[in-house]
Short mmCIF file of C-alpha atoms in Angstrom, two decimals:
data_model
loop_
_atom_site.label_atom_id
_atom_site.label_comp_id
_atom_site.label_asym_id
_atom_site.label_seq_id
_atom_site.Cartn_x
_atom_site.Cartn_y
_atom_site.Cartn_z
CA UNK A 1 0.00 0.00 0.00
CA UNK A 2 1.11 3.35 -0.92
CA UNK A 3 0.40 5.45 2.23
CA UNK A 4 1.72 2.85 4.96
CA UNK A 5 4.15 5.55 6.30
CA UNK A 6 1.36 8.13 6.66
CA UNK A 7 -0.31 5.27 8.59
CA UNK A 8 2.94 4.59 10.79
CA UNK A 9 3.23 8.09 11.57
CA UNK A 10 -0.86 8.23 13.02
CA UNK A 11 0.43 5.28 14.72
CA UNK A 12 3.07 6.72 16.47
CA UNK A 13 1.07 8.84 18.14
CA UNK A 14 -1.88 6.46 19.18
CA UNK A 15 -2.85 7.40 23.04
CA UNK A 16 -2.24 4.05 25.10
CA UNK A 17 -4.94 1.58 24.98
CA UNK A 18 -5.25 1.32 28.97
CA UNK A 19 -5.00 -1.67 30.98
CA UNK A 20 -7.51 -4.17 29.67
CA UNK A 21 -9.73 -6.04 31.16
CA UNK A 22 -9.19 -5.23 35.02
CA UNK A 23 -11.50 -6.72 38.37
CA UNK A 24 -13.48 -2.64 37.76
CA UNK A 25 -14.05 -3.60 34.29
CA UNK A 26 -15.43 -6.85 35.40
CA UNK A 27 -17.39 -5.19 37.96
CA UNK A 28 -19.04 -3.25 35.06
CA UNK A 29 -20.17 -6.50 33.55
CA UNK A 30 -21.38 -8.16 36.31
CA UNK A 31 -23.41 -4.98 37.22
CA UNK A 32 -24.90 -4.16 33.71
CA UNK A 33 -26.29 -7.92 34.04
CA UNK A 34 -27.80 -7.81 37.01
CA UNK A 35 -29.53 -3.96 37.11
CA UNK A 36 -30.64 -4.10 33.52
CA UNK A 37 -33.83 -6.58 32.38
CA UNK A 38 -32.08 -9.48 30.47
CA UNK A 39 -32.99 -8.80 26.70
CA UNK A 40 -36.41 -10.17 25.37
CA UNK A 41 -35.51 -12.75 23.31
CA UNK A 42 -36.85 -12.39 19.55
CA UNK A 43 -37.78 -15.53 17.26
CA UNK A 44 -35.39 -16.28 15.19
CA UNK A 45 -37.69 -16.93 12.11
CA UNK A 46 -41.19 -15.11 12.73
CA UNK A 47 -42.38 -15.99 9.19
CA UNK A 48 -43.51 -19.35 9.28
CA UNK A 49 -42.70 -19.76 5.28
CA UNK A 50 -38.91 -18.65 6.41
CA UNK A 51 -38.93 -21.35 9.52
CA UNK A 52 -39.49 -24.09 6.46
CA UNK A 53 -36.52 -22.11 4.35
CA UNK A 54 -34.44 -22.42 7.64
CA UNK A 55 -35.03 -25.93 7.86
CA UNK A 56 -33.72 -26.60 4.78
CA UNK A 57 -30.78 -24.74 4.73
CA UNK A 58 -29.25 -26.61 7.91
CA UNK A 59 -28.37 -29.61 6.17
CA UNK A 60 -26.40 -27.17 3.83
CA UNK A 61 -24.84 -25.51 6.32
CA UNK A 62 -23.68 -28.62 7.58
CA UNK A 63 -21.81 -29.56 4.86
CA UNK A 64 -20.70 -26.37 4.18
CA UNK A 65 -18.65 -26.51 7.56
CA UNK A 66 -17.79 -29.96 6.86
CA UNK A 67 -16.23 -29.42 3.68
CA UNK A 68 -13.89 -26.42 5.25
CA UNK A 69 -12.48 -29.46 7.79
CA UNK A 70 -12.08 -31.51 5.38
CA UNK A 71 -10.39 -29.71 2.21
CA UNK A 72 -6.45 -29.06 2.49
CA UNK A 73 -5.97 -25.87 4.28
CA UNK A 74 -4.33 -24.27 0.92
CA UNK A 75 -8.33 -24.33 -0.50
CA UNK A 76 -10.07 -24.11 2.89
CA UNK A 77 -11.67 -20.60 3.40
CA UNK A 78 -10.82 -18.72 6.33
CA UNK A 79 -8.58 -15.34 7.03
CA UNK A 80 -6.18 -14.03 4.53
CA UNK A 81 -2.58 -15.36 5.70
CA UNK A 82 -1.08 -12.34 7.80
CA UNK A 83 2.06 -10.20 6.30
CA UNK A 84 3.36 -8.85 9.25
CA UNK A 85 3.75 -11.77 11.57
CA UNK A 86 4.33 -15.83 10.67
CA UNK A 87 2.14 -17.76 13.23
CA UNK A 88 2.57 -21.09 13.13
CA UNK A 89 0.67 -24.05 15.94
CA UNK A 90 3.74 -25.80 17.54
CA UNK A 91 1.92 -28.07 19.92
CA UNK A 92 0.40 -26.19 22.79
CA UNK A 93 2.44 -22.61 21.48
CA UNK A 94 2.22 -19.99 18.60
CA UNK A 95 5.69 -19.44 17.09
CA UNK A 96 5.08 -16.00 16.07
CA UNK A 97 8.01 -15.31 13.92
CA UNK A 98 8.13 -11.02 12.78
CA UNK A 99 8.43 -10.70 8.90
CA UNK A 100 8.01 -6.86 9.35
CA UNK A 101 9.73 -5.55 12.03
CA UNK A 102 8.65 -1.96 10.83
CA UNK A 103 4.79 -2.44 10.66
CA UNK A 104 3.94 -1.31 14.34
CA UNK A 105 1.88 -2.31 16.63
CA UNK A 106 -1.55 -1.97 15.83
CA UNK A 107 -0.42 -4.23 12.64
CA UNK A 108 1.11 -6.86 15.03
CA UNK A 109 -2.21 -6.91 17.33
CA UNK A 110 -4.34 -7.34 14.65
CA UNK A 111 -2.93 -9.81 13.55
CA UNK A 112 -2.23 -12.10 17.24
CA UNK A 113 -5.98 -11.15 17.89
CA UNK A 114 -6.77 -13.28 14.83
CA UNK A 115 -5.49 -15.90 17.05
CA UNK A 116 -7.30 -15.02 20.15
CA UNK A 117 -3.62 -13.60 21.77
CA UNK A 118 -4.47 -10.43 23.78
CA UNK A 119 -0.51 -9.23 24.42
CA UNK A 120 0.58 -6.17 22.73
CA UNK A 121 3.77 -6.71 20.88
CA UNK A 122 6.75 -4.09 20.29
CA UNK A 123 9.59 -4.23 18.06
CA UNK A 124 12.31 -2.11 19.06
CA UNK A 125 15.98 -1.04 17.72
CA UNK A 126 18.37 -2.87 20.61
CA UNK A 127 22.31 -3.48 20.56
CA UNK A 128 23.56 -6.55 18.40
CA UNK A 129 23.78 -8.52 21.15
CA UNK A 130 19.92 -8.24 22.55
CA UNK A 131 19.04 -9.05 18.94
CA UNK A 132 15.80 -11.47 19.43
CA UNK A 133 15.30 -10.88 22.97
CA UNK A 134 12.12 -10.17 24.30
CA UNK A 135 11.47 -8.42 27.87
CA UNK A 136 7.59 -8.27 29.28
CA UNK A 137 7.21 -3.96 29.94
CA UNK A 138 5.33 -3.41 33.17
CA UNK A 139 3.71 0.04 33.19
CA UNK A 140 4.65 0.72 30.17
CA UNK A 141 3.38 4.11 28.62
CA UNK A 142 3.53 5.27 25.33
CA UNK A 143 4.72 9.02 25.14
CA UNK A 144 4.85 10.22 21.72
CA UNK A 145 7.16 7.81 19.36
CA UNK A 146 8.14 5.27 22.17
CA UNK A 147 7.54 3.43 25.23
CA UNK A 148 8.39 4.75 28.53
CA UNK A 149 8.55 1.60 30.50
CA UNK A 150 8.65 1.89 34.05
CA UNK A 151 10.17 -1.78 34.75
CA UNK A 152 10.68 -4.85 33.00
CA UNK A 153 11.12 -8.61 33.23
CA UNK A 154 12.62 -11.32 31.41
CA UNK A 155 9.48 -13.90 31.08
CA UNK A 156 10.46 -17.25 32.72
CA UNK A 157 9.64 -19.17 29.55
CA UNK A 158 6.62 -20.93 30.84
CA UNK A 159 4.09 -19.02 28.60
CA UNK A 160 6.48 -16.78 26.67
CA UNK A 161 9.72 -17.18 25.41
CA UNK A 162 11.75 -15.49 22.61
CA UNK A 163 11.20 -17.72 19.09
CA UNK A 164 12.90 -20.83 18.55
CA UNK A 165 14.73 -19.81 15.41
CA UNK A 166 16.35 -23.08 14.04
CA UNK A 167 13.50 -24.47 12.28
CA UNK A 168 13.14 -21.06 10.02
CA UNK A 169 17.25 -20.37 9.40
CA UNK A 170 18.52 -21.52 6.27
CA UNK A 171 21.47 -18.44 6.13
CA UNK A 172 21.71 -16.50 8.86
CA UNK A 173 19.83 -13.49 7.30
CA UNK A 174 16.80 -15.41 7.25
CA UNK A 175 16.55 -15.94 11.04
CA UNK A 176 13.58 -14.10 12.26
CA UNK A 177 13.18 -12.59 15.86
CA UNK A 178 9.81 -13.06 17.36
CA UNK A 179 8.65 -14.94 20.30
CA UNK A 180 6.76 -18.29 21.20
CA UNK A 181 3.60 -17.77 23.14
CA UNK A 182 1.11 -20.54 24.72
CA UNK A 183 -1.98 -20.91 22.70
CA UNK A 184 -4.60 -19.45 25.03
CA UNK A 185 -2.38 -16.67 26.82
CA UNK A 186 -5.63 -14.39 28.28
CA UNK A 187 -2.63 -11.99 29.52
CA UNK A 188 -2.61 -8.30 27.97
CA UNK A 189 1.16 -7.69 28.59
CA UNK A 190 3.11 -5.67 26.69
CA UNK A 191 5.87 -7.37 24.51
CA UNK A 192 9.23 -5.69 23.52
CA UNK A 193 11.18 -7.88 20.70
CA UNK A 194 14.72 -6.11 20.01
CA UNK A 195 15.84 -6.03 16.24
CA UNK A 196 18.69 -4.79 14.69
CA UNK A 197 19.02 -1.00 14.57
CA UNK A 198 19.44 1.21 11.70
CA UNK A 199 22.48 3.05 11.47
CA UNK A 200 22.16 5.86 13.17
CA UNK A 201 19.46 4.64 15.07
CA UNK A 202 19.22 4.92 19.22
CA UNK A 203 18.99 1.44 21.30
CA UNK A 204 15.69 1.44 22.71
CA UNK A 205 15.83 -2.15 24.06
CA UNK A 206 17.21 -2.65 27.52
CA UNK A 207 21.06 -2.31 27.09
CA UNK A 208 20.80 -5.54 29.45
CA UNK A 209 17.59 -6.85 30.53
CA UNK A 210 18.51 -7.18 34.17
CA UNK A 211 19.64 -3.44 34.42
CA UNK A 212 17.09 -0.48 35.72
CA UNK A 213 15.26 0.79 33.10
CA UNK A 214 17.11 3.92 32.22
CA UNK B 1 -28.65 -27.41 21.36
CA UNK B 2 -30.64 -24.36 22.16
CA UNK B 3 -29.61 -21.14 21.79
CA UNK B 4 -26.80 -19.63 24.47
CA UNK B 5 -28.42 -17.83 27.78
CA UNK B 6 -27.77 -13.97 27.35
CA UNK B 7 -25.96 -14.04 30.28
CA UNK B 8 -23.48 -16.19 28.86
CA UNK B 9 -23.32 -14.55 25.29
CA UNK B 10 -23.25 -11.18 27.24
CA UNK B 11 -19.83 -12.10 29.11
CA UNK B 12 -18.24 -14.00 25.88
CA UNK B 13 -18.79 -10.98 23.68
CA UNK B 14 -17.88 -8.22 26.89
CA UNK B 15 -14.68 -10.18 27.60
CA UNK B 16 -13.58 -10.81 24.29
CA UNK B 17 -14.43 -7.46 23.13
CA UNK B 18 -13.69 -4.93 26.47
CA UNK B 19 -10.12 -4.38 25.55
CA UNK B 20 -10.41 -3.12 22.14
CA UNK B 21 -13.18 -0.74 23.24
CA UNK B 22 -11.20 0.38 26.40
CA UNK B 23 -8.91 1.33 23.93
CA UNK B 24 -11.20 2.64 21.20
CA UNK B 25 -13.20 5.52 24.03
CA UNK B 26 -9.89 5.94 25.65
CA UNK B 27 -7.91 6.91 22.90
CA UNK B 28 -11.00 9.46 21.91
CA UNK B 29 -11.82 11.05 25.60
CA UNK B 30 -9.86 13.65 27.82
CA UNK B 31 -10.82 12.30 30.76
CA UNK B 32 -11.01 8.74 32.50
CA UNK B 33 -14.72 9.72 33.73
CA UNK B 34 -15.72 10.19 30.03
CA UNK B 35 -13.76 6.59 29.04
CA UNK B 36 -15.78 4.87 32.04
CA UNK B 37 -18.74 6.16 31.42
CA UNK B 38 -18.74 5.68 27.16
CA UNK B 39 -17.83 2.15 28.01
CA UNK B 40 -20.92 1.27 30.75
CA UNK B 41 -23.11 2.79 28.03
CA UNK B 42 -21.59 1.16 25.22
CA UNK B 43 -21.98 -2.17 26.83
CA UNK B 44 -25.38 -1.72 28.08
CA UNK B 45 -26.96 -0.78 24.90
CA UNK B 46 -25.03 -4.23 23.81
CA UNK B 47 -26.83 -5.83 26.73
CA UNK B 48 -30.11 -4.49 25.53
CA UNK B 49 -29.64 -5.03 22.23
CA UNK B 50 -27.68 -8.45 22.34
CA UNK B 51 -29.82 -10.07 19.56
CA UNK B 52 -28.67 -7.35 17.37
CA UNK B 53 -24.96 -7.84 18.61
CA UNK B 54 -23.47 -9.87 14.90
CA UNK B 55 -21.68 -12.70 16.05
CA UNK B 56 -17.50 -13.26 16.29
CA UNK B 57 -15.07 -10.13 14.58
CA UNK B 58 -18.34 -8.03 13.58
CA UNK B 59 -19.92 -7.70 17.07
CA UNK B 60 -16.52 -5.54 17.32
CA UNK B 61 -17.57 -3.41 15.00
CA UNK B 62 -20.81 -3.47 16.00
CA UNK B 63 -19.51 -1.87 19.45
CA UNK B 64 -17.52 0.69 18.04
CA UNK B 65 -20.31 1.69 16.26
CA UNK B 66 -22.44 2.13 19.15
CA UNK B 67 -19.20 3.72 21.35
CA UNK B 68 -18.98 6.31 18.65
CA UNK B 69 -22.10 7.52 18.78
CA UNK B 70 -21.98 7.86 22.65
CA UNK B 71 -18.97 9.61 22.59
CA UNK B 72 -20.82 11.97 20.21
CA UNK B 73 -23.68 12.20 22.79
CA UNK B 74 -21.08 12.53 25.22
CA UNK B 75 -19.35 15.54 23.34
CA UNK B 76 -22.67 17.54 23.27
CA UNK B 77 -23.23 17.14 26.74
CA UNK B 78 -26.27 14.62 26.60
CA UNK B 79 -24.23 11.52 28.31
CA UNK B 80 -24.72 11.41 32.15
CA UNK B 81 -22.08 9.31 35.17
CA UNK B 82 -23.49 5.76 35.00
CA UNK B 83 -23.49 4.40 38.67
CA UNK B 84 -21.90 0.85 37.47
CA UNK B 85 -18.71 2.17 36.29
CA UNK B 86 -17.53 4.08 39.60
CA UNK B 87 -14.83 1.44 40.68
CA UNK B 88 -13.49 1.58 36.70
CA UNK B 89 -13.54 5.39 36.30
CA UNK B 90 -10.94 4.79 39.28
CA UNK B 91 -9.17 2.46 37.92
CA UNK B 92 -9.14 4.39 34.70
CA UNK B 93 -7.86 7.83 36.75
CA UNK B 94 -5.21 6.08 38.29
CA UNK B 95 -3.66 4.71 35.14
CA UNK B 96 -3.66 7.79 33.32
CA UNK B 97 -1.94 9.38 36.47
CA UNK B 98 0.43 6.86 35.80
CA UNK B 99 0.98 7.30 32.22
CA UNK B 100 1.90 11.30 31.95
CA UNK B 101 4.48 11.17 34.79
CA UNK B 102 6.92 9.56 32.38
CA UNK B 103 9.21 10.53 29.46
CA UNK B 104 8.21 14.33 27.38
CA UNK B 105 7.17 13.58 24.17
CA UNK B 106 9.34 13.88 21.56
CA UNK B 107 9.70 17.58 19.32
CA UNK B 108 8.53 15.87 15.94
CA UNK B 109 5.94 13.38 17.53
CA UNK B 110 4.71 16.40 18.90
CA UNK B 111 4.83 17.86 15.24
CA UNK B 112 3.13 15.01 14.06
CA UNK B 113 0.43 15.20 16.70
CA UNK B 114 0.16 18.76 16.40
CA UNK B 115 -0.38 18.07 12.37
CA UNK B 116 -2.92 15.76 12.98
CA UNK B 117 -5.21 17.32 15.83
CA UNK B 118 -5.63 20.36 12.93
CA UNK B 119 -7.60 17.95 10.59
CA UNK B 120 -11.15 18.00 10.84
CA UNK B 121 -13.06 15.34 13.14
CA UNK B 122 -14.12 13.03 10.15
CA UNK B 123 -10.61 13.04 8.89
CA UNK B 124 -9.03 11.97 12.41
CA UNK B 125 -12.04 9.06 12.82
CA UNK B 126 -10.68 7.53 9.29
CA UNK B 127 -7.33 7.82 9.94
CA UNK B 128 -7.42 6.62 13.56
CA UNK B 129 -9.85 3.64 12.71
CA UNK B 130 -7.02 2.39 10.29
CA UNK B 131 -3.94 3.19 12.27
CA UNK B 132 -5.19 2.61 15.88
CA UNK B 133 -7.80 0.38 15.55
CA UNK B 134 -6.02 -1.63 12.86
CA UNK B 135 -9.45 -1.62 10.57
CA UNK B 136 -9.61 -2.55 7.04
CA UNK B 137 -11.73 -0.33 4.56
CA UNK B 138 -14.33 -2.88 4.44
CA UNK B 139 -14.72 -2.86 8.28
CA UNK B 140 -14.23 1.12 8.47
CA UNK B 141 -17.27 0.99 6.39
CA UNK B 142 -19.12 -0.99 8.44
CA UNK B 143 -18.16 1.02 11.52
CA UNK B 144 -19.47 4.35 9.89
CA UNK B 145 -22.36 3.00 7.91
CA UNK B 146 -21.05 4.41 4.20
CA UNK B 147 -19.34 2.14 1.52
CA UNK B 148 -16.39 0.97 0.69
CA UNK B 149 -15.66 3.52 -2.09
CA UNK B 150 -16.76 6.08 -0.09
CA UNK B 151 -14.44 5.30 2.73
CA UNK B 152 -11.27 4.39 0.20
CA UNK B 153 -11.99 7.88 -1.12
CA UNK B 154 -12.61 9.94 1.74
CA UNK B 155 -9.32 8.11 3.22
CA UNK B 156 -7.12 9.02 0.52
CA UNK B 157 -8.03 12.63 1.05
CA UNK B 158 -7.38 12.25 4.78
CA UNK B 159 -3.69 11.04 4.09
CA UNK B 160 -3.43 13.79 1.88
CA UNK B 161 -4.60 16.30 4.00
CA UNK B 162 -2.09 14.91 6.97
CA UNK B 163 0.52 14.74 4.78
CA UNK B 164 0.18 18.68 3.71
CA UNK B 165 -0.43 19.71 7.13
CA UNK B 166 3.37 17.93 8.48
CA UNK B 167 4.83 19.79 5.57
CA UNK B 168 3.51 23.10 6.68
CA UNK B 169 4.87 21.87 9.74
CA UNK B 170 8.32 21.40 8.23
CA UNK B 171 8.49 17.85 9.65
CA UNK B 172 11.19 15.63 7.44
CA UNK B 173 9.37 13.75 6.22
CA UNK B 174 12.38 11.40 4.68
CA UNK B 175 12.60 9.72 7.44
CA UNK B 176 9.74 7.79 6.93
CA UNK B 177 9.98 7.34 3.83
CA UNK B 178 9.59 8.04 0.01
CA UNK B 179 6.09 7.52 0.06
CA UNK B 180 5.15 10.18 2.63
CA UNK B 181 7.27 12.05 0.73
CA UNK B 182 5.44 11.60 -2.83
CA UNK B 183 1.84 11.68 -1.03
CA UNK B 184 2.59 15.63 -0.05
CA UNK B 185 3.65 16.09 -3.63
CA UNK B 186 0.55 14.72 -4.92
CA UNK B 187 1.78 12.06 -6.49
CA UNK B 188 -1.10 8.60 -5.71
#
């Protein structure tokens, strides 16, 4: 598309997107439920000549979905494959490897929420050596064109880990940085991946992850 | 297999849907009141309305179809504090205490801001659907009930418009490329 960049500049300036779905949020639903008469529930099908039609169709319908489990995934329908991020089912994990470290943020989310991942994901220039590393931001804010994060941890692996690059390297340039993610991760954390800079470029990616964020 | 208790459908669609919406009202209020209180009356019309709540990736679009037009209320002074949202408007206050005590922003982001808050309304919805919301022009149409064309149109001129306004504002625009450059000059 021809106007990504204007689109990456509106990006950079997107207001953060708060912190998700906390216990007040919750709260909200539990109390919108209760105070508020539970919806009158309309007939599906109040013609009776369009109940018959309905009828009919299920045994379509059925096949219909039958046919999508059944035909090689190459002719199955479904999403469009994504452009900014390679997720691939490894067992009980997403290998999420980045194939546009330059696409931002909102491109990345779209994209993981297509897989019913909630975490926010952040590529950012780092030093050569932090080069695939991820770090989970903890009050991390988003002032203007970056992230002010107030701390940060290394994840423990159990859920997320940096991407298991061996099964995508055939030269060394091809190795992508990304990270490897549980398959039903609920958590809304925020996600820094380091990539290479450009030249020129300033190290936004924790010099070393156990340091105080500077 | 009957249908799904409302209840139940209620909670799927509220949890799987919340944080997007958090983040659609927040991004388009000045105050964590005003994001607490869009969202309880977002969510209750959805509640009201659940059998006209589409099903899966729609009933997202559905919602920010409904928040927009309560932040519109909202803007003319016709919204009022909803009584359900009190702990969240807290919760809401302190994180945006938390978020401006960090880092300045930057002299060009501000440029760039700057640049964009002098569009018109309609022209920061379009663009901020697509950049922030990460919408498509088919589901930008379906949030603002137009077409397709309409919205592929009216989106190009958008761009354009941004794209003037940040050279007024001298902002180098080589850095982010040739193709912010060409879309000042005019060029498609």
């Amino acid at each position: 598309m021809r106007t990504d960049d204007i689109d990456r500049l509106v990006a950079s300036i997107a207001p953060d997107a708060g912190p998700g779905l906390t216990p007040g949020a919750r709260e909200l639903m539990a109390g919108i439920a209760a105070t508020h008469p539970a919806p009158a529930r309309r007939r599906p099908f109040p013609v009776p000549g369009l109940r018959k039609i309905h009828r009919a169709l299920v045994p379509l319908a059925l096949a219909a979905v039958l046919l999508t489990w059944t035909l090689p995934a190459e002719v199955a329908f479904g999403p469009r494959p994504a452009n900014a991020l390679e997720i691939r089912r490894a067992g009980v994990f997403f290998a999420i490897a980045v194939r546009d470290v330059y696409a931002g943020r909102e491109s990345y989310r779209r994209e993981l929420t297509e897989v019913g991942l909630r975490i926010s994901m952040v590529v950012v220039p780092g030093a050569p050596g932090a080069v695939g590393q991820i770090v989970v931001v903890h009050g991390g804010r988003l002032s203007a064109n970056r992230y002010a994060p107030t701390t940060w941890t290394v994840p423990d692996g159990y859920d997320i880990a940096p991407l298991v690059t061996s099964a995508y390297c055939v030269r060394e340039e091809d190795c992508p940085i990304g990270l490897r993610i549980r398959a039903g991760h609920r958590g809304t954390e925020t996600v820094w991946v380091a990539r290479e800079a450009r030249p020129g470029e300033a190290y936004l990616f924790p010099r070393t992850v156990s340091a105080p964020p500077r | 297999m009957g249908p799904p208790d409302p209840r139940e459908r209620f909670e799927e669609m509220y949890t799987a849907n919340y944080a997007d919406l958090l983040g659609y009202v927040r991004r388009r209020t000045e105050s964590a009141d005003d994001a607490a209180d869009a969202l309880a009356e977002t969510f209750t019309t959805a509640w009201r309305r659940l059998d006209d709540v589409p099903e899966g990736e729609q009933a997202r679009l559905w919602l920010y179809g409904v928040a927009r037009k309560v932040l519109s209320n909202q803007r003319r002074g016709e919204s009022r504090r909803s009584a359900l949202a009190g702990r969240l408007r807290d919760e809401l206050g302190a994180w945006d205490a938390g978020a401006w005590d960090e880092a300045m922003p930057q002299q060009d982001t501000g440029a760039i801001r700057a640049a964009f808050q002098r569009l018109g309304a309609d022209d920061r919805e379009l663009l901020s659907l697509v950049s922030w919301e990460g919408l498509d022009t088919a589901q930008v149409a379906t949030v603002l009930g137009c077409s397709r064309g309409a919205v592929r149109v009216r989106l190009h001129r958008a761009r354009k418009r941004l794209a003037r306004e940040l050279h007024a504002a001298e902002l180098d625009l080589t850095r982010y490329g040739p193709r912010a450059t060409a879309l000042v000059k005019g060029q498609p």
